[in-house]
CSV table of C-alpha atoms and ligand atoms in Angstrom, one decimal:
chain,number,residue,atom,x,y,z
A,1,MET,CA,0.0,0.0,0.0
A,2,LYS,CA,1.7,3.2,-1.2
A,3,THR,CA,1.2,6.3,1.0
A,4,ILE,CA,2.6,9.8,0.8
A,5,ASP,CA,5.5,8.6,2.9
A,6,ASP,CA,6.7,6.6,-0.1
A,7,PHE,CA,7.3,9.9,-2.1
A,8,ASN,CA,9.4,12.9,-1.7
A,9,PHE,CA,7.4,15.9,-2.8
A,10,GLU,CA,10.2,18.4,-3.2
A,11,ASN,CA,9.5,20.7,-6.2
A,12,LYS,CA,6.5,18.4,-7.0
A,13,LYS,CA,2.8,19.4,-7.3
A,14,ALA,CA,0.5,17.1,-5.4
A,15,LEU,CA,-3.0,16.8,-6.7
A,16,ILE,CA,-5.0,15.8,-3.6
A,17,ARG,CA,-8.6,14.6,-3.5
A,18,VAL,CA,-9.8,15.8,-0.1
A,19,ASP,CA,-13.3,15.6,1.4
A,20,PHE,CA,-14.0,19.3,2.2
A,21,ASN,CA,-17.8,18.7,2.0
A,22,VAL,CA,-18.3,20.6,5.2
A,23,PRO,CA,-21.5,22.0,6.7
A,24,LEU,CA,-22.1,25.7,6.2
A,25,ASP,CA,-24.6,28.0,8.0
A,26,ALA,CA,-26.8,30.6,6.4
A,27,GLU,CA,-23.9,33.1,6.3
A,28,PHE,CA,-21.6,30.5,4.7
A,29,ASN,CA,-19.5,30.0,7.8
A,30,VAL,CA,-18.1,26.5,8.2
A,31,THR,CA,-19.9,25.0,11.2
A,32,ASP,CA,-17.9,21.8,11.6
A,33,THR,CA,-14.2,21.8,10.6
A,34,THR,CA,-13.5,18.1,11.3
A,35,ARG,CA,-12.9,17.2,7.7
A,36,ILE,CA,-10.5,20.0,7.0
A,37,GLU,CA,-8.5,19.2,10.2
A,38,ALA,CA,-8.5,15.5,9.2
A,39,ALA,CA,-6.7,16.4,5.9
A,40,LYS,CA,-4.1,18.6,7.5
A,41,PRO,CA,-1.4,16.1,8.3
A,42,THR,CA,-1.2,15.0,4.6
A,43,ILE,CA,-1.0,18.6,3.4
A,44,VAL,CA,1.6,19.6,5.9
A,45,LYS,CA,3.8,16.6,5.1
A,46,ILE,CA,3.8,17.6,1.4
A,47,LEU,CA,4.5,21.2,2.1
A,48,GLU,CA,7.3,20.3,4.5
A,49,ASP,CA,8.9,18.2,1.8
A,50,GLY,CA,9.1,21.3,-0.3
A,51,GLY,CA,6.1,20.5,-2.5
A,52,SER,CA,3.0,22.4,-3.5
A,53,VAL,CA,-0.6,21.3,-3.1
A,54,VAL,CA,-3.6,21.4,-5.4
A,55,LEU,CA,-6.8,20.5,-3.5
A,56,MET,CA,-9.9,19.1,-5.2
A,57,SER,CA,-13.2,18.5,-3.4
A,58,HIS,CA,-16.9,18.5,-3.9
A,59,LEU,CA,-19.3,20.5,-1.7
A,60,GLY,CA,-23.0,19.5,-1.4
A,61,ARG,CA,-25.0,18.5,-4.4
A,62,PRO,CA,-25.1,21.4,-6.8
A,63,LYS,CA,-26.9,21.5,-10.1
A,64,GLY,CA,-24.3,23.3,-12.3
A,65,PHE,CA,-22.5,26.4,-11.1
A,66,GLN,CA,-24.3,27.6,-7.9
A,67,ASP,CA,-22.7,30.2,-5.8
A,68,GLU,CA,-24.0,28.7,-2.5
A,69,PHE,CA,-22.0,25.5,-3.2
A,70,SER,CA,-18.8,27.4,-4.1
A,71,LEU,CA,-15.7,26.2,-2.3
A,72,LYS,CA,-14.7,29.9,-1.9
A,73,HIS,CA,-16.8,29.8,1.3
A,74,ILE,CA,-14.3,27.5,3.0
A,75,VAL,CA,-11.0,29.2,1.9
A,76,ALA,CA,-10.7,31.5,4.9
A,77,LYS,CA,-11.3,28.6,7.4
A,78,ALA,CA,-8.9,26.3,5.5
A,79,SER,CA,-6.2,29.0,5.6
A,80,GLU,CA,-6.7,29.3,9.3
A,81,ILE,CA,-6.5,25.6,10.0
A,82,LEU,CA,-3.6,24.8,7.6
A,83,GLY,CA,-1.6,27.8,8.7
A,84,VAL,CA,-0.9,29.0,5.1
A,85,GLU,CA,-2.8,31.4,2.9
A,86,VAL,CA,-4.8,29.1,0.7
A,87,LYS,CA,-5.4,30.3,-2.9
A,88,PHE,CA,-8.6,29.7,-4.7
A,89,VAL,CA,-9.5,29.5,-8.4
A,90,GLU,CA,-13.0,29.9,-9.7
A,91,ASP,CA,-13.1,26.7,-11.8
A,92,CYS,CA,-11.7,23.2,-11.6
A,93,ILE,CA,-10.7,22.8,-15.3
A,94,GLY,CA,-9.7,25.2,-18.0
A,95,GLU,CA,-7.2,28.0,-18.7
A,96,LYS,CA,-7.7,29.9,-15.4
A,97,VAL,CA,-6.9,26.8,-13.5
A,98,GLU,CA,-3.9,26.0,-15.7
A,99,ALA,CA,-2.5,29.4,-15.1
A,100,ALA,CA,-3.1,29.2,-11.3
A,101,VAL,CA,-1.4,25.8,-11.1
A,102,ALA,CA,1.5,27.0,-13.2
A,103,ASP,CA,2.0,29.9,-10.8
A,104,LEU,CA,2.0,27.7,-7.7
A,105,LYS,CA,5.3,27.6,-5.8
A,106,PRO,CA,6.7,25.2,-3.3
A,107,GLY,CA,4.9,25.7,0.1
A,108,GLU,CA,1.7,27.0,-1.6
A,109,VAL,CA,-1.8,25.6,-1.5
A,110,LEU,CA,-4.5,26.1,-4.1
A,111,ILE,CA,-8.1,24.9,-3.9
A,112,LEU,CA,-10.0,24.3,-7.1
A,113,GLU,CA,-13.7,25.1,-7.4
A,114,ASN,CA,-16.3,22.5,-6.6
A,115,LEU,CA,-15.8,19.5,-8.8
A,116,ARG,CA,-19.5,18.7,-8.9
A,117,PHE,CA,-20.2,22.0,-10.8
A,118,TYR,CA,-19.5,19.6,-13.7
A,119,GLY,CA,-21.8,16.6,-14.2
A,120,GLU,CA,-18.7,14.8,-15.6
A,121,GLU,CA,-17.3,14.4,-12.0
A,122,THR,CA,-20.0,12.1,-10.7
A,123,LYS,CA,-20.3,10.4,-14.1
A,124,GLY,CA,-16.6,9.4,-13.8
A,125,ASP,CA,-15.9,11.0,-17.2
A,126,GLU,CA,-12.6,10.1,-18.6
A,127,ALA,CA,-11.8,13.3,-20.6
A,128,PHE,CA,-12.7,15.4,-17.5
A,129,SER,CA,-10.4,13.1,-15.4
A,130,GLU,CA,-7.6,13.6,-17.8
A,131,LYS,CA,-8.0,17.4,-17.6
A,132,LEU,CA,-7.8,17.2,-13.8
A,133,SER,CA,-4.7,14.9,-14.0
A,134,LYS,CA,-2.7,17.8,-15.6
A,135,PHE,CA,-2.7,19.7,-12.4
A,136,GLY,CA,-0.3,17.5,-10.4
A,137,ASP,CA,2.8,15.3,-10.7
A,138,ILE,CA,1.6,12.9,-8.0
A,139,TYR,CA,-2.1,12.0,-7.3
A,140,VAL,CA,-3.0,11.6,-3.6
A,141,ASN,CA,-6.4,10.3,-2.5
A,142,ASP,CA,-7.2,11.4,1.1
A,143,ALA,CA,-11.0,11.3,0.8
A,144,PHE,CA,-12.4,8.3,2.5
A,145,GLY,CA,-15.9,9.8,2.5
A,146,THR,CA,-16.1,9.4,-1.3
A,147,ALA,CA,-13.9,6.3,-1.7
A,148,HIS,CA,-17.0,4.2,-2.5
A,149,ARG,CA,-17.8,6.4,-5.6
A,150,ALA,CA,-16.2,5.8,-9.0
A,151,HIS,CA,-16.1,9.5,-9.7
A,152,ALA,CA,-13.6,11.3,-11.9
A,153,SER,CA,-11.6,12.8,-9.0
A,154,THR,CA,-11.8,9.8,-6.7
A,155,THR,CA,-11.2,6.9,-9.0
A,156,ILE,CA,-10.8,7.6,-12.7
A,157,VAL,CA,-8.1,10.2,-12.5
A,158,ALA,CA,-5.8,7.7,-10.8
A,159,LYS,CA,-5.2,5.9,-14.1
A,160,PHE,CA,-3.3,8.9,-15.4
A,161,PHE,CA,-0.7,8.4,-12.6
A,162,PRO,CA,0.3,4.8,-13.1
A,163,GLU,CA,3.5,5.2,-11.1
A,164,ALA,CA,2.7,8.3,-9.0
A,165,LYS,CA,-0.4,7.7,-7.0
A,166,CYS,CA,-0.8,7.0,-3.3
A,167,PHE,CA,-3.0,7.3,-0.2
A,168,GLY,CA,-2.9,10.3,2.1
A,169,TYR,CA,-2.6,9.7,5.8
A,170,LEU,CA,-6.3,9.9,6.5
A,171,LEU,CA,-7.3,7.3,3.9
A,172,ALA,CA,-4.4,5.1,4.9
A,173,LYS,CA,-5.6,5.2,8.6
A,174,GLU,CA,-9.2,4.3,7.5
A,175,ILE,CA,-7.9,1.3,5.5
A,176,GLU,CA,-5.7,0.1,8.4
A,177,ALA,CA,-8.6,0.4,10.9
A,178,ILE,CA,-11.0,-1.6,8.7
A,179,ASP,CA,-8.3,-4.2,8.1
A,180,LYS,CA,-7.7,-4.5,11.9
A,181,VAL,CA,-11.3,-5.5,12.3
A,182,MET,CA,-12.1,-7.4,9.1
A,183,ALA,CA,-8.8,-9.2,8.4
A,184,SER,CA,-6.1,-9.1,11.1
A,185,GLY,CA,-8.1,-8.4,14.3
A,186,GLU,CA,-7.0,-10.0,17.5
A,187,LYS,CA,-9.6,-12.4,18.9
A,188,PRO,CA,-12.2,-12.4,20.4
A,189,ILE,CA,-13.7,-10.1,17.8
A,190,THR,CA,-17.1,-8.6,18.6
A,191,ALA,CA,-19.4,-6.6,16.3
A,192,ILE,CA,-22.1,-4.5,17.9
A,193,LEU,CA,-24.8,-3.7,15.3
A,194,GLY,CA,-27.7,-1.5,16.1
A,195,GLY,CA,-29.9,0.9,14.2
A,196,SER,CA,-33.4,0.7,13.1
A,197,LYS,CA,-33.8,-2.0,10.5
A,198,VAL,CA,-32.6,-5.5,9.6
A,199,SER,CA,-33.1,-4.7,5.9
A,200,SER,CA,-30.5,-1.9,6.0
A,201,LYS,CA,-27.9,-4.0,7.8
A,202,ILE,CA,-28.4,-7.4,6.3
A,203,THR,CA,-25.4,-7.3,3.9
A,204,ILE,CA,-23.2,-6.3,6.8
A,205,ILE,CA,-24.4,-9.0,9.0
A,206,GLU,CA,-23.9,-11.7,6.4
A,207,ASN,CA,-20.4,-10.5,5.6
A,208,ILE,CA,-19.4,-10.0,9.2
A,209,LEU,CA,-20.5,-13.5,10.3
A,210,ASP,CA,-17.3,-14.8,8.6
A,211,LYS,CA,-15.1,-12.4,10.6
A,212,VAL,CA,-16.3,-12.2,14.2
A,213,ASP,CA,-16.6,-14.4,17.2
A,214,ASN,CA,-19.5,-12.5,18.8
A,215,LEU,CA,-22.3,-10.5,17.2
A,216,ILE,CA,-24.3,-8.2,19.5
A,217,ILE,CA,-27.6,-7.1,17.9
A,218,GLY,CA,-29.5,-4.2,19.4
A,219,GLY,CA,-31.8,-1.3,18.5
A,220,GLY,CA,-34.8,-1.6,16.3
A,221,MET,CA,-33.5,-4.7,14.6
A,222,THR,CA,-34.0,-6.7,17.8
A,223,TYR,CA,-37.8,-7.1,17.4
A,224,THR,CA,-37.7,-8.8,14.0
A,225,PHE,CA,-35.5,-11.4,15.5
A,226,VAL,CA,-37.6,-11.8,18.6
A,227,LYS,CA,-40.9,-12.0,16.8
A,228,ALA,CA,-39.4,-14.5,14.3
A,229,GLN,CA,-38.6,-16.7,17.4
A,230,GLY,CA,-42.2,-16.5,18.6
A,231,GLY,CA,-41.9,-13.6,21.0
A,232,THR,CA,-44.5,-10.9,21.5
A,233,VAL,CA,-43.1,-7.4,20.6
A,234,GLY,CA,-46.2,-5.1,21.1
A,235,ASN,CA,-45.8,-2.0,18.9
A,236,SER,CA,-42.1,-2.3,18.5
A,237,ILE,CA,-40.6,-1.6,15.1
A,238,CYS,CA,-40.6,-4.9,13.2
A,239,GLU,CA,-40.1,-6.0,9.6
A,240,ASP,CA,-42.5,-9.0,9.3
A,241,ASP,CA,-41.2,-9.7,5.8
A,242,LYS,CA,-37.6,-10.2,7.2
A,243,LYS,CA,-38.5,-12.8,9.9
A,244,GLU,CA,-37.4,-15.7,7.8
A,245,LEU,CA,-34.1,-13.9,7.0
A,246,ALA,CA,-33.6,-13.3,10.8
A,247,LEU,CA,-34.0,-17.0,11.5
A,248,ASP,CA,-31.6,-17.8,8.7
A,249,ILE,CA,-29.0,-15.4,10.1
A,250,LEU,CA,-29.3,-17.2,13.5
A,251,LYS,CA,-28.8,-20.5,11.7
A,252,GLN,CA,-25.8,-19.3,9.8
A,253,ALA,CA,-24.3,-17.9,12.9
A,254,GLU,CA,-24.7,-21.2,14.7
A,255,ALA,CA,-23.1,-23.1,11.7
A,256,LYS,CA,-20.2,-20.7,11.7
A,257,GLY,CA,-19.7,-20.8,15.5
A,258,VAL,CA,-20.5,-17.1,15.9
A,259,LYS,CA,-22.3,-16.3,19.2
A,260,ILE,CA,-25.3,-14.0,18.8
A,261,TYR,CA,-26.4,-11.8,21.7
A,262,LEU,CA,-29.8,-10.2,21.5
A,263,PRO,CA,-31.4,-8.1,24.2
A,264,VAL,CA,-33.2,-10.1,26.9
A,265,ASP,CA,-35.0,-7.1,28.4
A,266,VAL,CA,-36.0,-3.7,27.1
A,267,ILE,CA,-37.2,-0.3,28.1
A,268,ALA,CA,-40.7,-0.3,26.7
A,269,ALA,CA,-42.7,2.9,26.2
A,270,ASP,CA,-46.3,3.6,25.6
A,271,ASP,CA,-45.5,6.3,23.1
A,272,PHE,CA,-42.6,7.3,20.8
A,273,LYS,CA,-42.0,10.3,22.9
A,274,LYS,CA,-39.3,11.3,25.5
A,275,ASP,CA,-41.9,11.8,28.2
A,276,ALA,CA,-43.8,8.6,27.5
A,277,ASN,CA,-44.5,6.1,30.4
A,278,THR,CA,-41.9,3.4,30.5
A,279,GLN,CA,-41.4,0.0,32.0
A,280,VAL,CA,-38.8,-2.7,31.8
A,281,THR,CA,-40.2,-5.9,30.2
A,282,PRO,CA,-38.7,-9.1,28.9
A,283,VAL,CA,-37.8,-8.6,25.2
A,284,ASN,CA,-40.2,-11.4,24.1
A,285,ALA,CA,-43.2,-10.3,26.2
A,286,ILE,CA,-43.8,-6.6,25.4
A,287,PRO,CA,-47.5,-5.8,26.1
A,288,ASP,CA,-49.9,-4.5,23.4
A,289,GLY,CA,-49.6,-0.7,23.1
A,290,TRP,CA,-46.0,-0.7,24.2
A,291,GLU,CA,-42.8,-0.6,22.2
A,292,GLY,CA,-39.2,-1.4,23.0
A,293,LEU,CA,-37.0,1.7,22.6
A,294,ASP,CA,-33.8,0.9,24.5
A,295,ALA,CA,-31.9,-2.0,25.9
A,296,GLY,CA,-32.8,-3.1,29.4
A,297,PRO,CA,-30.5,-3.4,32.5
A,298,GLU,CA,-30.0,-7.2,32.3
A,299,THR,CA,-29.2,-6.9,28.6
A,300,LEU,CA,-26.6,-4.3,29.4
A,301,GLU,CA,-24.9,-6.6,31.9
A,302,ILE,CA,-24.6,-9.3,29.2
A,303,PHE,CA,-23.4,-6.8,26.6
A,304,LYS,CA,-20.8,-5.5,29.1
A,305,LYS,CA,-19.3,-8.9,29.8
A,306,VAL,CA,-18.9,-9.7,26.1
A,307,ILE,CA,-17.5,-6.3,25.3
A,308,LEU,CA,-15.0,-6.4,28.2
A,309,GLU,CA,-13.8,-9.8,27.1
A,310,SER,CA,-13.2,-8.6,23.5
A,311,LYS,CA,-9.8,-7.7,21.9
A,312,THR,CA,-11.3,-6.2,18.8
A,313,ILE,CA,-14.6,-4.3,18.7
A,314,LEU,CA,-16.6,-2.9,15.8
A,315,TRP,CA,-19.6,-0.6,16.6
A,316,ASN,CA,-22.2,0.4,14.1
A,317,GLY,CA,-25.6,1.8,15.1
A,318,PRO,CA,-27.2,2.8,18.4
A,319,VAL,CA,-28.9,0.2,20.6
A,320,GLY,CA,-31.8,2.5,21.3
A,321,VAL,CA,-33.5,5.7,20.3
A,322,PHE,CA,-30.5,7.7,21.6
A,323,GLU,CA,-31.9,11.0,20.2
A,324,MET,CA,-34.3,11.0,23.2
A,325,GLU,CA,-32.7,11.2,26.6
A,326,THR,CA,-35.1,8.7,28.0
A,327,PHE,CA,-33.9,6.0,25.6
A,328,ALA,CA,-30.2,6.9,25.4
A,329,LYS,CA,-28.9,5.0,28.4
A,330,GLY,CA,-28.3,1.7,26.4
A,331,THR,CA,-26.2,3.5,23.8
A,332,ILE,CA,-24.3,5.5,26.3
A,333,SER,CA,-23.6,2.3,28.3
A,334,VAL,CA,-22.3,0.5,25.3
A,335,GLY,CA,-20.0,3.5,24.6
A,336,ASN,CA,-18.7,3.3,28.2
A,337,PHE,CA,-18.1,-0.5,27.9
A,338,ILE,CA,-16.2,0.0,24.7
A,339,ASP,CA,-14.2,2.8,26.4
A,340,GLU,CA,-13.3,0.5,29.3
A,341,SER,CA,-12.4,-2.4,27.0
A,342,THR,CA,-10.2,0.0,24.9
A,343,LYS,CA,-8.4,1.2,28.0
A,344,ASN,CA,-7.7,-2.5,28.7
A,345,GLY,CA,-6.0,-2.8,25.3
A,346,ALA,CA,-8.8,-3.7,22.8
A,347,PHE,CA,-8.9,-2.0,19.4
A,348,SER,CA,-12.2,-0.4,18.8
A,349,LEU,CA,-13.6,1.0,15.6
A,350,VAL,CA,-16.8,3.0,15.3
A,351,GLY,CA,-18.3,4.0,12.0
A,352,GLY,CA,-20.9,3.7,9.3
A,353,GLY,CA,-24.0,5.6,8.7
A,354,ASP,CA,-25.1,7.7,11.6
A,355,SER,CA,-23.0,5.9,14.3
A,356,VAL,CA,-20.6,8.8,14.4
A,357,ALA,CA,-23.4,11.2,15.4
A,358,ALA,CA,-24.1,9.2,18.5
A,359,VAL,CA,-20.4,8.9,19.4
A,360,LYS,CA,-19.9,12.6,19.0
A,361,GLN,CA,-23.1,13.5,20.9
A,362,PHE,CA,-21.9,11.6,24.0
A,363,GLY,CA,-18.2,12.5,23.7
A,364,PHE,CA,-16.8,9.0,22.9
A,365,GLU,CA,-14.7,10.2,20.0
A,366,ASP,CA,-11.5,10.3,22.0
A,367,LYS,CA,-12.3,7.1,23.9
A,368,VAL,CA,-12.5,4.6,21.1
A,369,SER,CA,-9.4,3.7,19.0
A,370,TYR,CA,-10.8,5.0,15.7
A,371,VAL,CA,-13.9,6.9,14.5
A,372,SER,CA,-14.4,6.5,10.8
A,373,THR,CA,-14.9,9.7,8.8
A,374,GLY,CA,-16.9,8.0,6.0
A,375,GLY,CA,-20.6,7.0,6.6
A,376,GLY,CA,-21.5,5.3,3.3
A,377,ALA,CA,-17.9,4.3,2.5
A,378,MET,CA,-17.6,2.6,5.9
A,379,LEU,CA,-20.9,0.7,5.5
A,380,GLU,CA,-19.8,-0.6,2.1
A,381,SER,CA,-16.4,-1.7,3.5
A,382,LEU,CA,-18.2,-3.6,6.3
A,383,GLU,CA,-20.4,-5.2,3.6
A,384,GLY,CA,-17.2,-6.5,2.1
A,385,LYS,CA,-17.3,-4.4,-1.0
A,386,LYS,CA,-14.1,-3.3,-2.7
A,387,LEU,CA,-14.2,0.5,-2.8
A,388,PRO,CA,-13.3,1.9,-6.2
A,389,GLY,CA,-11.3,4.8,-4.9
A,390,ILE,CA,-9.1,2.4,-2.9
A,391,ALA,CA,-8.8,-0.1,-5.7
A,392,ALA,CA,-7.7,2.6,-8.2
A,393,ILE,CA,-4.7,3.4,-6.0
A,394,LEU,CA,-3.8,-0.3,-5.5
A,395,ALA,CA,-4.2,-1.1,-9.2
B,1,AMP,P1,-29.6,3.4,11.4
B,1,AMP,O1,-29.6,4.6,10.6
B,1,AMP,O2,-30.2,2.2,10.7
B,1,AMP,O3,-28.2,3.1,12.0
B,1,AMP,O4,-30.6,3.6,12.6
B,1,AMP,C1,-30.3,4.6,13.5
B,1,AMP,C2,-31.7,4.9,14.2
B,1,AMP,O5,-32.2,3.8,14.8
B,1,AMP,C3,-31.6,6.0,15.2
B,1,AMP,O6,-32.1,7.2,14.8
B,1,AMP,C4,-32.3,5.4,16.4
B,1,AMP,O7,-33.3,6.3,17.0
B,1,AMP,C5,-33.1,4.2,15.8
B,1,AMP,N1,-33.4,3.2,16.7
B,1,AMP,C6,-32.6,2.5,17.6
B,1,AMP,N2,-33.3,1.7,18.3
B,1,AMP,C7,-34.6,1.8,18.0
B,1,AMP,C8,-35.8,1.2,18.4
B,1,AMP,N3,-35.8,0.3,19.4
B,1,AMP,N4,-37.0,1.6,17.8
B,1,AMP,C9,-37.0,2.5,16.8
B,1,AMP,N5,-35.9,3.1,16.4
B,1,AMP,C10,-34.7,2.7,16.9
C-alpha cells in the first residue's frame, strides 16, 4: 500500500482529492471543521517536503454552477486551519486553472472550485479526469468519504498516474482500521450492530459472520429477530417480511460458530416520545400498546461482559433511540463499555451511517481507537465491497 511517505514531494505538485464537503450556516460559515482538520497532516507533510498542493473536493449536491455551493466559502477557514494562505481558483478545469497551477510555488496551496459543478465528475468521465490529471505530478487520494464512488476525481483520475499515485494519511488510517477488524483483528472479535432496520444491515451481518466471534444485535433490529422466534413485541418496530431472514441469520451464525447476543429485556414505552410512560419488560413479552425503545438493565450486563472480554470491537448503530434522553442509556452504556475495553487494550472502531453522530453527541470520540470519517464508505467496507477509490490506487 503506497502512502505519501513513499514519495518525496520536493518541487512536485501534489493533486490531492480531499473531502471538504463541510456543513455551512446561512452566512456561509463552516460549522464543523473536522474534515478540514483531518486532511491537515497530509497537506503539511507535502509542504514540509518542499512541494505544493492542489486540492480538489466537492461541496454539497449542486446542479451546475451555484454560488451557494462554491468552495470559496471555505477558503478562509482552510487557511486558518492549515496555517498557510490558501489560494482559490473559480473553476476546476480550463485556462484559469492551468495558469493558477503553473504559478504555484513550493509551500503553496491552491483549492479548485467545486468538482460537482460539472456533471462529468459524478459520471466518472474520462476526458474530464484527464484534464484534472494535468494539475499534479503525483495524485494523492485522502477522501475516504467518497472512496465508494467511482467518480472522476476519486477513482478515474488515478489511471493517469500509473507510477505516481498514493493514499494520504487519513485514507491510509481508515484502511488500516478496517483491516484491523475485518482481516487481522486480535480475537475475540465482537461486532455490535444497532440501528433501526434489519433490511439496511443485512449485507453487513452476512459479511461479518465470517469475521467475528460475537455479534451483538441491538436497537430496532431486535424485534424482527424476537418475533421470528415466537416472541411478542407489542408495537415495537418490526419487519415482518424479514422474519425468515432473521431465522436464517441465526442458523448461519450457529453453523459458523458465531455467538449472537440479542437483548433479553428492554425499556418499553407507551408512546414514541421522550416523556412517555416506561417499564422494563422481557424482550419477548412486550405488552400490546408498548414498544421497545432501549436495551434493558439485564441486557446491558450481558453486553458489558462480552465487550470487556473482546480484543477487537466494531460498533455500528445505536442500541436504542438515543436522540431522546429517556432512551439513550443503552447506547451511552455500550459506549462506556467500549471505552473500558479500549483502556484494557482492545482495538475499537466506530463507524458507518449515523453511528458517528451518537459517538460525538456523547463524547466518545477520544475514547475509542478510531472513529471513521466516512458513513457510506464505511458501510460498504463492512459489507465486504471493494471501494473503487481504494482499488484505483492499488491497481
Ligand atoms: P440506522 O440509521 O439504521 O443506523 O438507525 C439509527 C436509528 O435507529 C436511530 O435514529 C435510532 O433512533 C433508531 N433506533 C434505535 N433503536 C430503535 C428502536 N428500538 N426503535 C426504533 N428506532 C430505533
